[in-house]
Amino acid sequence: MNNLILSTFDVISNSTSTTNTSALYIGNCLLVDPDGYPYVEWMYNLMGQCVHSPLEQSSFYVGLGSLALYIVSGIPQVIENFMKGNADGLSPYTLAMFIIGDSSNLLGAILTRQLFTQILLAIYFVTIEVILISQFLFYKLKALWKRRKHKGQEQLHDEEDDKASSANTSAIVSAAVDTHSCTSMTCTPLEEHNNEFLSDSEQQPHHENGLMSLKGNVNSTRTVSLLVLLMVFFYLMFTMNHSSNNLNIPQQHNEQQTGRRLLSNHEDEISTTKDHNSVQFPPVATEAIIGYTIGFISTTCSIGSRIAQIIKNFMKGTYGMNPLLFGCSVFGNILYSSSIFLFSVNGSFLLYKIPWLTSSLVNICLDSFIIAQYIYFTFIKKKQPQLENQKTLENSEKSKLEIQNEERIENKLKDLEV
């Protein structure tokens, strides 16, 4: 994604494990914070965000910008794969870690009964990963089928050449024998025709066997491709079924920002003190523990996916990799980190954000390095042979001039001696 980038912004507002029944709250959100700022109703109703002050609102909008970058980041890579007819730009280990991280987010969102919009976003990111993996498998199977087909054709040509050479040899030998042993009364053209017919009939079974093997390869490849498509279809149906069932479950309005870190739930009591954004750390509530655990899983997969991609780029180059995937990740992570610090600098709040902050800040560096690799392999390394050729030409021209100068000096010396 594509993807998928795993470092999207998570929850930036607090929630409790049980709905607060106080008249000061709507769900788990304070109607008015200690500074006198009312909650923003549309943010709460649409996104489940408990946002009050202008600084918190700016954090929300910055987070939306981060989310927009993550949503579009995987699309250029999907298009790149279709345009070039291969999906070798991303490491298979990178794709595997992408899908593990996003699937864990989706599973956690369903288990902890998150908002339907957040589950839809999780499904979207998983769908992008599934598309990328399907492209990878499809083009790998297609390349394998082409290699087998080419190999089968080569074997058929080799067998035909062998049969033709053996037939020519037998014809020459038989002709030589007929010349010495047969007379014009005993050797007939019919016998020669029968010999040619036998040689052709000997070649026919081998040709049919080659065609049958090619048909078998085609059928097996189609079967595998069909199975992959069916797996993708049933997987999407399964996730959509779970998310639709979630609509019938009463929502607890666990306030959290939309994004790929959908599960950094703040299962803590909102304080009515000045710093009402303080959270309980380490988390104690079940949903908070689940969210925090999945946060670490996502962070591990996110950082590991970048390391796998860097190793792949060193070994095979960056052909087929769209830089927008990681470029959007860089700017998305910058916005995401900024949204956290804009919302609150409370110590417990930042400690709770350690998994996601670590993922964002580390991935900014790793993604920047991947982009630097792309620039090097695409623009710098390709020009090196041209520069070397220019240098060799310049050196050859210099050597020619030096030889000509030496010849001129020698001729002048000879003229002086004469």
Short mmCIF file of C-alpha atoms in Angstrom, two decimals:
data_model
loop_
_atom_site.label_atom_id
_atom_site.label_comp_id
_atom_site.label_asym_id
_atom_site.label_seq_id
_atom_site.Cartn_x
_atom_site.Cartn_y
_atom_site.Cartn_z
CA MET A 1 0.00 0.00 0.00
CA ASN A 2 0.06 0.10 0.65
CA ASN A 3 0.76 -0.16 2.19
CA LEU A 4 0.24 0.35 2.87
CA ILE A 5 1.47 2.22 5.65
CA LEU A 6 0.78 1.07 9.17
CA SER A 7 1.71 4.36 10.84
CA THR A 8 -1.60 6.21 10.78
CA PHE A 9 -2.97 8.25 13.57
CA ASP A 10 -4.82 6.58 16.39
CA VAL A 11 -7.07 7.77 19.17
CA ILE A 12 -6.49 11.29 20.36
CA SER A 13 -9.36 11.51 22.81
CA ASN A 14 -10.13 9.76 26.05
CA SER A 15 -12.84 7.25 26.82
CA THR A 16 -13.96 5.08 29.65
CA SER A 17 -14.70 1.40 29.68
CA THR A 18 -18.27 2.12 30.74
CA THR A 19 -20.52 4.92 29.65
CA ASN A 20 -20.55 7.83 32.04
CA THR A 21 -24.11 8.58 33.17
CA SER A 22 -23.34 12.01 34.59
CA ALA A 23 -25.21 15.00 33.19
CA LEU A 24 -21.82 16.54 32.44
CA TYR A 25 -21.14 13.88 29.82
CA ILE A 26 -22.54 12.71 26.53
CA GLY A 27 -21.42 9.14 26.32
CA ASN A 28 -17.87 9.38 27.60
CA CYS A 29 -17.24 12.93 26.43
CA LEU A 30 -17.40 16.02 28.59
CA LEU A 31 -20.01 18.46 27.33
CA VAL A 32 -17.76 21.33 28.41
CA ASP A 33 -14.09 20.94 29.32
CA PRO A 34 -12.56 22.64 32.41
CA ASP A 35 -11.47 25.58 30.24
CA GLY A 36 -15.06 26.27 29.20
CA TYR A 37 -14.83 24.91 25.62
CA PRO A 38 -17.87 22.85 24.54
CA TYR A 39 -17.36 19.59 22.67
CA VAL A 40 -17.64 19.70 18.86
CA GLU A 41 -20.84 17.79 18.14
CA TRP A 42 -20.23 16.80 14.51
CA MET A 43 -16.75 15.45 15.27
CA TYR A 44 -18.20 13.34 18.06
CA ASN A 45 -21.20 12.07 16.07
CA LEU A 46 -19.31 11.34 12.84
CA MET A 47 -15.88 10.25 14.04
CA GLY A 48 -16.40 9.56 17.73
CA GLN A 49 -13.95 12.31 18.65
CA CYS A 50 -14.20 14.14 21.95
CA VAL A 51 -12.75 17.48 20.84
CA HIS A 52 -13.07 20.78 22.71
CA SER A 53 -10.39 23.47 22.48
CA PRO A 54 -9.07 25.11 19.31
CA LEU A 55 -5.78 23.27 19.83
CA GLU A 56 -7.60 19.94 19.96
CA GLN A 57 -9.54 20.90 16.84
CA SER A 58 -6.33 21.71 15.01
CA SER A 59 -5.01 18.31 16.10
CA PHE A 60 -8.14 16.71 14.63
CA TYR A 61 -7.74 18.44 11.26
CA VAL A 62 -4.03 17.63 11.09
CA GLY A 63 -4.96 14.02 11.81
CA LEU A 64 -7.47 14.08 8.97
CA GLY A 65 -4.71 15.25 6.63
CA SER A 66 -2.57 12.34 7.77
CA LEU A 67 -5.44 9.94 7.14
CA ALA A 68 -6.00 11.33 3.63
CA LEU A 69 -2.34 10.71 2.77
CA TYR A 70 -2.52 7.13 4.02
CA ILE A 71 -5.71 6.44 2.08
CA VAL A 72 -4.20 7.46 -1.27
CA SER A 73 -0.70 6.08 -0.64
CA GLY A 74 -1.41 2.53 -1.78
CA ILE A 75 -3.27 3.39 -4.98
CA PRO A 76 -0.20 4.50 -7.02
CA GLN A 77 1.53 1.19 -6.26
CA VAL A 78 -1.50 -0.78 -7.45
CA ILE A 79 -1.54 1.24 -10.68
CA GLU A 80 2.24 0.82 -11.05
CA ASN A 81 1.89 -2.96 -10.87
CA PHE A 82 -0.83 -2.98 -13.54
CA MET A 83 1.13 -0.68 -15.84
CA LYS A 84 4.39 -2.65 -15.67
CA GLY A 85 2.84 -6.10 -15.57
CA ASN A 86 4.71 -7.22 -12.45
CA ALA A 87 4.61 -6.73 -8.71
CA ASP A 88 8.29 -7.12 -7.87
CA GLY A 89 8.66 -3.55 -6.64
CA LEU A 90 7.73 -4.46 -3.06
CA SER A 91 9.37 -7.20 -1.05
CA PRO A 92 7.06 -10.15 -0.28
CA TYR A 93 8.13 -9.83 3.36
CA THR A 94 7.00 -6.20 3.27
CA LEU A 95 3.60 -7.24 1.94
CA ALA A 96 3.31 -9.97 4.57
CA MET A 97 4.02 -7.53 7.40
CA PHE A 98 1.58 -5.01 5.92
CA ILE A 99 -1.27 -7.52 5.91
CA ILE A 100 -0.45 -8.81 9.41
CA GLY A 101 -0.50 -5.33 10.89
CA ASP A 102 -3.67 -4.22 9.11
CA SER A 103 -5.49 -7.48 9.85
CA SER A 104 -4.65 -7.18 13.54
CA ASN A 105 -6.07 -3.63 13.50
CA LEU A 106 -9.26 -4.83 11.82
CA LEU A 107 -9.66 -7.76 14.20
CA GLY A 108 -9.10 -5.52 17.20
CA ALA A 109 -11.57 -2.94 15.90
CA ILE A 110 -14.24 -5.63 15.64
CA LEU A 111 -13.46 -7.20 19.02
CA THR A 112 -13.52 -3.87 20.84
CA ARG A 113 -16.69 -2.70 19.03
CA GLN A 114 -15.29 0.39 17.43
CA LEU A 115 -17.30 2.85 15.35
CA PHE A 116 -18.53 1.59 11.99
CA THR A 117 -16.59 4.28 10.12
CA GLN A 118 -13.39 3.13 11.80
CA ILE A 119 -14.08 -0.50 10.90
CA LEU A 120 -14.73 0.53 7.29
CA LEU A 121 -11.38 2.30 7.21
CA ALA A 122 -9.69 -0.82 8.58
CA ILE A 123 -11.43 -2.90 5.90
CA TYR A 124 -10.26 -0.45 3.23
CA PHE A 125 -6.62 -0.73 4.26
CA VAL A 126 -6.81 -4.53 4.43
CA THR A 127 -8.45 -4.55 0.99
CA ILE A 128 -5.56 -2.54 -0.48
CA GLU A 129 -3.11 -5.04 1.01
CA VAL A 130 -5.11 -7.97 -0.37
CA ILE A 131 -5.06 -6.38 -3.83
CA LEU A 132 -1.29 -5.91 -3.69
CA ILE A 133 -0.74 -9.50 -2.54
CA SER A 134 -3.14 -10.79 -5.23
CA GLN A 135 -1.18 -8.86 -7.85
CA PHE A 136 2.07 -10.33 -6.54
CA LEU A 137 0.73 -13.91 -6.71
CA PHE A 138 -0.93 -13.40 -10.10
CA TYR A 139 2.15 -12.01 -11.84
CA LYS A 140 4.39 -14.64 -10.23
CA LEU A 141 2.12 -17.44 -11.48
CA LYS A 142 1.91 -15.79 -14.88
CA ALA A 143 5.71 -15.60 -15.15
CA LEU A 144 5.99 -19.24 -14.02
CA TRP A 145 3.49 -20.32 -16.67
CA LYS A 146 5.41 -18.42 -19.37
CA ARG A 147 8.67 -20.07 -18.34
CA ARG A 148 7.09 -23.52 -18.44
CA LYS A 149 5.49 -22.80 -21.78
CA HIS A 150 8.78 -21.58 -23.23
CA LYS A 151 10.59 -24.59 -21.81
CA GLY A 152 7.96 -26.93 -23.25
CA GLN A 153 8.28 -25.33 -26.69
CA GLU A 154 12.06 -25.68 -26.55
CA GLN A 155 11.71 -29.35 -25.67
CA LEU A 156 9.30 -29.85 -28.57
CA HIS A 157 11.70 -28.16 -30.98
CA ASP A 158 14.60 -30.23 -29.68
CA GLU A 159 12.61 -33.45 -30.07
CA GLU A 160 11.53 -32.46 -33.58
CA ASP A 161 15.12 -31.63 -34.52
CA ASP A 162 16.32 -34.96 -33.11
CA LYS A 163 13.62 -36.85 -34.98
CA ALA A 164 14.34 -34.96 -38.18
CA SER A 165 18.07 -35.63 -37.94
CA SER A 166 17.48 -39.32 -37.13
CA ALA A 167 15.01 -39.57 -40.01
CA ASN A 168 17.50 -37.98 -42.39
CA THR A 169 20.23 -40.31 -41.19
CA SER A 170 18.03 -43.39 -41.61
CA ALA A 171 16.96 -42.18 -45.04
CA ILE A 172 20.57 -41.72 -46.11
CA VAL A 173 21.54 -45.16 -44.78
CA SER A 174 18.54 -46.85 -46.39
CA ALA A 175 19.26 -45.07 -49.65
CA ALA A 176 22.83 -46.26 -49.54
CA VAL A 177 21.73 -49.83 -48.79
CA ASP A 178 19.12 -49.71 -51.53
CA THR A 179 21.72 -48.46 -53.96
CA HIS A 180 23.97 -51.42 -53.32
CA SER A 181 21.43 -54.19 -52.66
CA CYS A 182 18.30 -53.36 -54.63
CA THR A 183 17.68 -53.57 -58.33
CA SER A 184 15.25 -51.53 -60.36
CA MET A 185 12.84 -54.48 -60.48
CA THR A 186 12.65 -55.05 -56.68
CA CYS A 187 12.79 -51.51 -55.19
CA THR A 188 9.57 -49.56 -55.65
CA PRO A 189 8.62 -45.96 -54.82
CA LEU A 190 5.84 -47.35 -52.60
CA GLU A 191 8.36 -48.71 -50.11
CA GLU A 192 10.09 -45.32 -49.87
CA HIS A 193 6.73 -43.67 -49.26
CA ASN A 194 5.96 -46.17 -46.49
CA ASN A 195 9.29 -45.38 -44.82
CA GLU A 196 8.52 -41.66 -44.84
CA PHE A 197 5.04 -42.33 -43.41
CA LEU A 198 6.52 -44.36 -40.57
CA SER A 199 8.97 -41.61 -39.66
CA ASP A 200 6.14 -39.06 -39.51
CA SER A 201 3.96 -41.36 -37.40
CA GLU A 202 6.83 -41.84 -34.96
CA GLN A 203 7.03 -38.06 -34.42
CA GLN A 204 3.30 -37.60 -33.86
CA PRO A 205 3.00 -39.15 -30.34
CA HIS A 206 5.80 -36.96 -29.02
CA HIS A 207 4.10 -33.83 -30.39
CA GLU A 208 0.79 -34.82 -28.80
CA ASN A 209 2.52 -35.46 -25.46
CA GLY A 210 4.07 -31.97 -25.56
CA LEU A 211 0.70 -30.37 -26.23
CA MET A 212 -0.90 -32.32 -23.39
CA SER A 213 1.80 -31.15 -20.96
CA LEU A 214 1.28 -27.53 -22.00
CA LYS A 215 -2.47 -27.85 -21.53
CA GLY A 216 -1.87 -29.34 -18.09
CA ASN A 217 0.32 -26.39 -17.10
CA VAL A 218 -2.29 -23.91 -18.30
CA ASN A 219 -5.09 -25.68 -16.41
CA SER A 220 -3.06 -25.88 -13.19
CA THR A 221 -2.18 -22.18 -13.39
CA ARG A 222 -5.82 -21.24 -13.95
CA THR A 223 -6.87 -23.40 -11.02
CA VAL A 224 -4.39 -21.73 -8.66
CA SER A 225 -5.41 -18.25 -9.85
CA LEU A 226 -9.08 -19.10 -9.33
CA LEU A 227 -8.37 -20.34 -5.81
CA VAL A 228 -6.52 -17.11 -4.98
CA LEU A 229 -9.43 -15.00 -6.24
CA LEU A 230 -11.93 -17.09 -4.27
CA MET A 231 -9.85 -16.71 -1.10
CA VAL A 232 -9.78 -12.93 -1.56
CA PHE A 233 -13.54 -12.85 -2.19
CA PHE A 234 -14.46 -14.90 0.86
CA TYR A 235 -12.04 -12.93 3.02
CA LEU A 236 -13.70 -9.65 2.04
CA MET A 237 -17.16 -11.13 2.57
CA PHE A 238 -16.11 -12.34 6.02
CA THR A 239 -14.81 -8.95 7.12
CA MET A 240 -17.83 -7.11 5.71
CA ASN A 241 -20.14 -9.53 7.54
CA HIS A 242 -18.43 -8.85 10.85
CA SER A 243 -18.55 -5.10 10.31
CA SER A 244 -22.23 -5.17 9.37
CA ASN A 245 -23.04 -7.24 12.46
CA ASN A 246 -21.25 -4.59 14.47
CA LEU A 247 -23.94 -2.09 13.46
CA ASN A 248 -26.46 -3.96 15.60
CA ILE A 249 -24.25 -3.72 18.70
CA PRO A 250 -24.88 -0.62 20.83
CA GLN A 251 -21.93 1.68 20.32
CA GLN A 252 -20.10 2.85 23.40
CA HIS A 253 -18.65 5.80 21.47
CA ASN A 254 -15.05 4.94 22.26
CA GLU A 255 -13.69 8.27 21.17
CA GLN A 256 -10.73 7.82 18.95
CA GLN A 257 -9.42 9.31 15.76
CA THR A 258 -9.96 7.45 12.53
CA GLY A 259 -6.92 5.87 10.99
CA ARG A 260 -4.95 2.70 10.92
CA ARG A 261 -4.12 2.83 14.60
CA LEU A 262 -7.78 2.41 15.42
CA LEU A 263 -7.21 0.77 18.75
CA SER A 264 -5.21 3.05 21.01
CA ASN A 265 -8.25 3.27 23.25
CA HIS A 266 -7.95 5.33 26.37
CA GLU A 267 -9.73 3.19 28.91
CA ASP A 268 -9.39 5.63 31.73
CA GLU A 269 -11.60 7.94 33.70
CA ILE A 270 -11.67 11.50 32.41
CA SER A 271 -10.46 13.80 35.10
CA THR A 272 -12.39 16.94 35.88
CA THR A 273 -9.14 18.70 36.70
CA LYS A 274 -7.37 21.23 34.50
CA ASP A 275 -5.58 18.50 32.48
CA HIS A 276 -8.58 16.40 31.53
CA ASN A 277 -6.55 14.61 28.81
CA SER A 278 -4.46 12.63 31.29
CA VAL A 279 -4.78 8.85 30.90
CA GLN A 280 -4.08 5.83 33.03
CA PHE A 281 -0.74 4.26 32.24
CA PRO A 282 -0.07 1.37 32.12
CA PRO A 283 -3.53 0.46 30.80
CA VAL A 284 -5.73 -1.68 33.04
CA ALA A 285 -9.07 -2.06 31.24
CA THR A 286 -9.48 -5.00 28.85
CA GLU A 287 -10.08 -2.92 25.73
CA ALA A 288 -7.16 -0.65 26.55
CA ILE A 289 -4.86 -3.66 26.93
CA ILE A 290 -6.07 -5.08 23.60
CA GLY A 291 -5.52 -1.74 21.88
CA TYR A 292 -2.08 -1.28 23.40
CA THR A 293 -1.02 -4.82 22.44
CA ILE A 294 -2.19 -4.39 18.86
CA GLY A 295 -0.37 -1.07 18.81
CA PHE A 296 2.89 -2.89 19.50
CA ILE A 297 2.08 -5.53 16.86
CA SER A 298 1.39 -2.83 14.26
CA THR A 299 4.56 -0.96 15.19
CA THR A 300 6.68 -4.11 14.89
CA CYS A 301 5.18 -4.98 11.51
CA SER A 302 5.44 -1.40 10.28
CA ILE A 303 9.14 -1.02 11.10
CA GLY A 304 9.93 -4.56 9.96
CA SER A 305 8.25 -3.97 6.60
CA ARG A 306 10.52 -0.98 5.93
CA ILE A 307 13.64 -2.92 6.88
CA ALA A 308 12.64 -5.75 4.52
CA GLN A 309 12.08 -3.24 1.71
CA ILE A 310 15.46 -1.58 2.29
CA ILE A 311 17.23 -4.96 2.10
CA LYS A 312 15.31 -5.85 -1.07
CA ASN A 313 16.26 -2.53 -2.67
CA PHE A 314 19.95 -3.09 -1.94
CA MET A 315 19.80 -6.57 -3.47
CA LYS A 316 17.53 -6.03 -6.50
CA GLY A 317 17.07 -2.29 -6.95
CA THR A 318 13.88 -0.24 -6.86
CA TYR A 319 12.36 -1.12 -10.26
CA GLY A 320 8.57 -1.38 -9.96
CA MET A 321 8.40 0.48 -6.64
CA ASN A 322 6.31 3.64 -6.68
CA PRO A 323 7.95 6.31 -4.50
CA LEU A 324 4.57 7.90 -3.71
CA LEU A 325 3.82 4.97 -1.41
CA PHE A 326 6.64 5.94 0.93
CA GLY A 327 6.49 9.66 0.17
CA CYS A 328 2.90 9.81 1.43
CA SER A 329 4.03 7.82 4.44
CA VAL A 330 6.71 10.37 5.31
CA PHE A 331 4.33 13.33 5.26
CA GLY A 332 1.53 11.31 6.84
CA ASN A 333 3.75 10.33 9.75
CA ILE A 334 4.90 13.91 10.20
CA LEU A 335 1.28 15.07 10.39
CA TYR A 336 0.34 12.21 12.66
CA SER A 337 3.13 12.92 15.15
CA SER A 338 2.22 16.60 15.09
CA SER A 339 -1.43 15.80 15.81
CA ILE A 340 -0.46 13.89 18.96
CA PHE A 341 1.70 16.69 20.34
CA LEU A 342 -0.93 19.28 19.41
CA PHE A 343 -3.62 17.42 21.32
CA SER A 344 -1.75 17.01 24.59
CA VAL A 345 1.74 16.89 26.10
CA ASN A 346 0.55 15.18 29.26
CA GLY A 347 3.12 12.63 30.46
CA SER A 348 0.75 9.68 30.81
CA PHE A 349 -0.86 10.54 27.46
CA LEU A 350 2.50 10.49 25.66
CA LEU A 351 3.54 7.28 27.44
CA TYR A 352 0.36 5.66 26.18
CA LYS A 353 1.26 6.81 22.67
CA ILE A 354 4.76 5.25 22.73
CA PRO A 355 3.98 2.41 20.23
CA TRP A 356 2.46 4.75 17.65
CA LEU A 357 4.91 7.58 18.17
CA THR A 358 7.79 5.12 17.81
CA SER A 359 6.31 3.76 14.60
CA SER A 360 5.79 7.23 13.13
CA LEU A 361 9.14 8.74 14.06
CA VAL A 362 11.18 5.67 13.06
CA ASN A 363 9.27 5.27 9.80
CA ILE A 364 9.92 8.89 8.86
CA CYS A 365 13.63 8.03 8.82
CA LEU A 366 13.22 4.62 7.15
CA ASP A 367 10.83 5.88 4.46
CA SER A 368 13.15 8.79 3.72
CA PHE A 369 15.99 6.30 3.29
CA ILE A 370 13.86 4.21 0.91
CA ILE A 371 13.13 7.32 -1.17
CA ALA A 372 16.86 8.07 -1.23
CA GLN A 373 17.42 4.52 -2.51
CA TYR A 374 14.87 5.14 -5.27
CA ILE A 375 16.61 8.36 -6.32
CA TYR A 376 19.99 6.63 -6.36
CA PHE A 377 18.95 3.56 -8.36
CA THR A 378 16.67 5.48 -10.74
CA PHE A 379 18.67 8.61 -11.52
CA ILE A 380 22.25 8.32 -10.27
CA LYS A 381 23.22 4.70 -10.90
CA LYS A 382 21.72 4.71 -14.40
CA LYS A 383 23.90 7.66 -15.36
CA GLN A 384 27.11 6.08 -14.08
CA PRO A 385 27.71 3.92 -17.20
CA GLN A 386 27.19 6.98 -19.39
CA LEU A 387 29.66 8.97 -17.32
CA GLU A 388 32.15 6.12 -17.49
CA ASN A 389 31.77 5.94 -21.27
CA GLN A 390 32.32 9.67 -21.52
CA LYS A 391 35.43 9.38 -19.38
CA THR A 392 36.80 6.57 -21.53
CA LEU A 393 36.14 8.60 -24.67
CA GLU A 394 37.84 11.62 -23.16
CA ASN A 395 40.80 9.51 -22.09
CA SER A 396 41.07 7.98 -25.54
CA GLU A 397 40.96 11.42 -27.14
CA LYS A 398 43.61 12.67 -24.73
CA SER A 399 45.79 9.69 -25.50
CA LYS A 400 45.41 10.33 -29.22
CA LEU A 401 46.41 13.97 -28.78
CA GLU A 402 49.40 12.96 -26.69
CA ILE A 403 50.51 10.49 -29.34
CA GLN A 404 50.12 13.11 -32.05
CA ASN A 405 52.13 15.62 -30.01
CA GLU A 406 54.86 13.08 -29.43
CA GLU A 407 54.98 12.32 -33.14
CA ARG A 408 55.24 16.01 -33.94
CA ILE A 409 58.08 16.47 -31.48
CA GLU A 410 59.91 13.49 -32.93
CA ASN A 411 59.47 14.82 -36.45
CA LYS A 412 60.81 18.23 -35.42
CA LEU A 413 63.83 16.62 -33.77
CA LYS A 414 64.50 14.64 -36.91
CA ASP A 415 64.25 17.78 -39.01
CA LEU A 416 66.72 19.56 -36.73
CA GLU A 417 69.17 16.69 -36.94
CA VAL A 418 68.97 16.76 -40.72
#
